[in-house]
Backbone as a ProteinNet text record, in pm:
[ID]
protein_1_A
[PRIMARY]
XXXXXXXXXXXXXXXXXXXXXXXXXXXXXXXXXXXXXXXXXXXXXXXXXXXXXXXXXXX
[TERTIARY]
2288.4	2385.2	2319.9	2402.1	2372.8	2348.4	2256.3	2187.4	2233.6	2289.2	2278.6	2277.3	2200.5	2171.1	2308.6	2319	2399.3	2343.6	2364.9	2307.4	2400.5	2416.2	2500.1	2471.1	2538	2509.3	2540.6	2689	2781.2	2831.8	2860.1	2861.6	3049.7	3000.5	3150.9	3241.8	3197.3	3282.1	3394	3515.3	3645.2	3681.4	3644.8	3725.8	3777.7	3877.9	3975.3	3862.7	3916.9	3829.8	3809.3	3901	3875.5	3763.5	3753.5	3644.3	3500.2	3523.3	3372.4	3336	3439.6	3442.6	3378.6	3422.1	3358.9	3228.4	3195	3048.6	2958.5	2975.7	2899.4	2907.9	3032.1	3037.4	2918.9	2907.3	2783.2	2682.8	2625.7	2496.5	2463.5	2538.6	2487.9	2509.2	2422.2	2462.7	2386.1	2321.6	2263.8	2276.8	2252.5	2285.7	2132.9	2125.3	1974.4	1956.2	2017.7	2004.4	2014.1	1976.8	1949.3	1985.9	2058	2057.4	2099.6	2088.4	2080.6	2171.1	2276.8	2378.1	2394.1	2451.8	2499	2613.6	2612.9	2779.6	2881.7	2898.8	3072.2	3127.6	3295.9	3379.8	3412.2	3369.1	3382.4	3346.8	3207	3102.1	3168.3	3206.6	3242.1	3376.7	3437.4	3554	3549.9	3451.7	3455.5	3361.3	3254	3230.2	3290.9	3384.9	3507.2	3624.8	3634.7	3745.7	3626.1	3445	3400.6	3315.9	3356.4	3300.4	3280.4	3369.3	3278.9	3160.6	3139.9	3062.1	2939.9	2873.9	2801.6	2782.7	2679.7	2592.2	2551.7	2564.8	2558.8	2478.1	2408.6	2316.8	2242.7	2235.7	2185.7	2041.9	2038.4	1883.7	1837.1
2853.2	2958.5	3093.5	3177.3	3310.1	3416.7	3470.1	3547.8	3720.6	3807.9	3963.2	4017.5	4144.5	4221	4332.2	4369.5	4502.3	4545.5	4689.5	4802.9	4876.7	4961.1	5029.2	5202.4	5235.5	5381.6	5483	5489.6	5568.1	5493	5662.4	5615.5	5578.9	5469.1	5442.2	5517.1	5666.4	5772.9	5783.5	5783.7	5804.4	5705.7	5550.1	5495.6	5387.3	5329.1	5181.9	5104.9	5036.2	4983.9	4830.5	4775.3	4655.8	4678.7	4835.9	4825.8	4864.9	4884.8	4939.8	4735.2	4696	4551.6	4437.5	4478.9	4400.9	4454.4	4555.7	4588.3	4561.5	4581.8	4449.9	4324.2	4247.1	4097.1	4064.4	4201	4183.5	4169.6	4255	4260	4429.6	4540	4645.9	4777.6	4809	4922.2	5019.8	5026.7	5166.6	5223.6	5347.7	5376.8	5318.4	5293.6	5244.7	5126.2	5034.2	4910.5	4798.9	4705.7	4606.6	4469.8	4411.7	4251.1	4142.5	4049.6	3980.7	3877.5	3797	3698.5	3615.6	3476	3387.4	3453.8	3457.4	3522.9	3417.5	3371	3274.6	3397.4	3335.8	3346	3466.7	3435.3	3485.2	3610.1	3628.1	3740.1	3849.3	3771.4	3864.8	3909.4	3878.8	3964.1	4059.3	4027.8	4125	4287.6	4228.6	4326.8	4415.5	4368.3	4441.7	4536.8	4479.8	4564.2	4697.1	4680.7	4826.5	4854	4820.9	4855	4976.5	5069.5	5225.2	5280.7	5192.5	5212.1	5151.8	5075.7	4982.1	5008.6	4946.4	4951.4	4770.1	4732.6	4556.3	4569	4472	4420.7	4255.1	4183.2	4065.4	4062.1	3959.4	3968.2	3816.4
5516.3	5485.6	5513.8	5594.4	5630.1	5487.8	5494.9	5379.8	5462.2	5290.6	5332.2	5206.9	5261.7	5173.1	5125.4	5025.4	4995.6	4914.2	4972.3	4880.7	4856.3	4752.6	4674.1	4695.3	4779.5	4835.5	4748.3	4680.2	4663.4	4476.6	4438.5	4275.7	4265.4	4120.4	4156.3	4033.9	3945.1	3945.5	4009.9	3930.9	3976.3	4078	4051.6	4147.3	4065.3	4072.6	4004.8	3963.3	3854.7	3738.7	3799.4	3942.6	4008.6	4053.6	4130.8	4227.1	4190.6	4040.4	3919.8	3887.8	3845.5	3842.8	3968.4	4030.2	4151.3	4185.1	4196.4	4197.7	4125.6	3921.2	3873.9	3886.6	3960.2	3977.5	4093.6	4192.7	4296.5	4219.8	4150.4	4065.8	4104.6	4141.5	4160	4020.9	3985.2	3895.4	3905.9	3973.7	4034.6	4212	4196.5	4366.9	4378.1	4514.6	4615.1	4576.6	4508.2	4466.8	4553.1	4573.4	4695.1	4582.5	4658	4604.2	4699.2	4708.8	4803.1	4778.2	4858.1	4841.8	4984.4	4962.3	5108.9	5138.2	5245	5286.5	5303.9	5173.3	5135.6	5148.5	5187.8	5159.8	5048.7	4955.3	4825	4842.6	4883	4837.2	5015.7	5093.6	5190.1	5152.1	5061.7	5023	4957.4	4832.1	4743.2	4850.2	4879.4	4968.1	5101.5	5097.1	5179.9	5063.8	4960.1	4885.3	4835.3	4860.9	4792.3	4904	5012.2	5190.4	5190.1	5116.4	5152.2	5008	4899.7	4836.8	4871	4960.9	4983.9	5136.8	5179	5283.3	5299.3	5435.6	5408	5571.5	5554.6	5651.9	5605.6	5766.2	5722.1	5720.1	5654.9	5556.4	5694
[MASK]
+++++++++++++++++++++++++++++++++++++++++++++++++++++++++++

């Protein structure tokens, strides 16, 4: 399974409480934060609904 990193660029101040939600379901709560996931299905969605808070590259 294909491995990537996301990092969390951008604070999530003033944005919908899905998309504050889905960013701790990643594991991110700080800006510059790095965590690492397989790219299911799953994890490439949620990282598309906070695509402009985040920074993604494969690991």
């Amino acid at each position: 399974m294909a491995k990537i990193k996301v990092k969390k660029v951008k604070s999530a101040i003033n944005r919908t409480k899905k998309q504050k939600l889905t960013l701790e379901a990643l594991g991110l709560k700080r800006i510059g934060q790095v965590v690492e996931h397989d790219a299911t299905p799953n994890i490439l969605g949620m990282v598309k609904k906070v695509e402009h808070l985040v920074s993604v590259e494969e690991a």
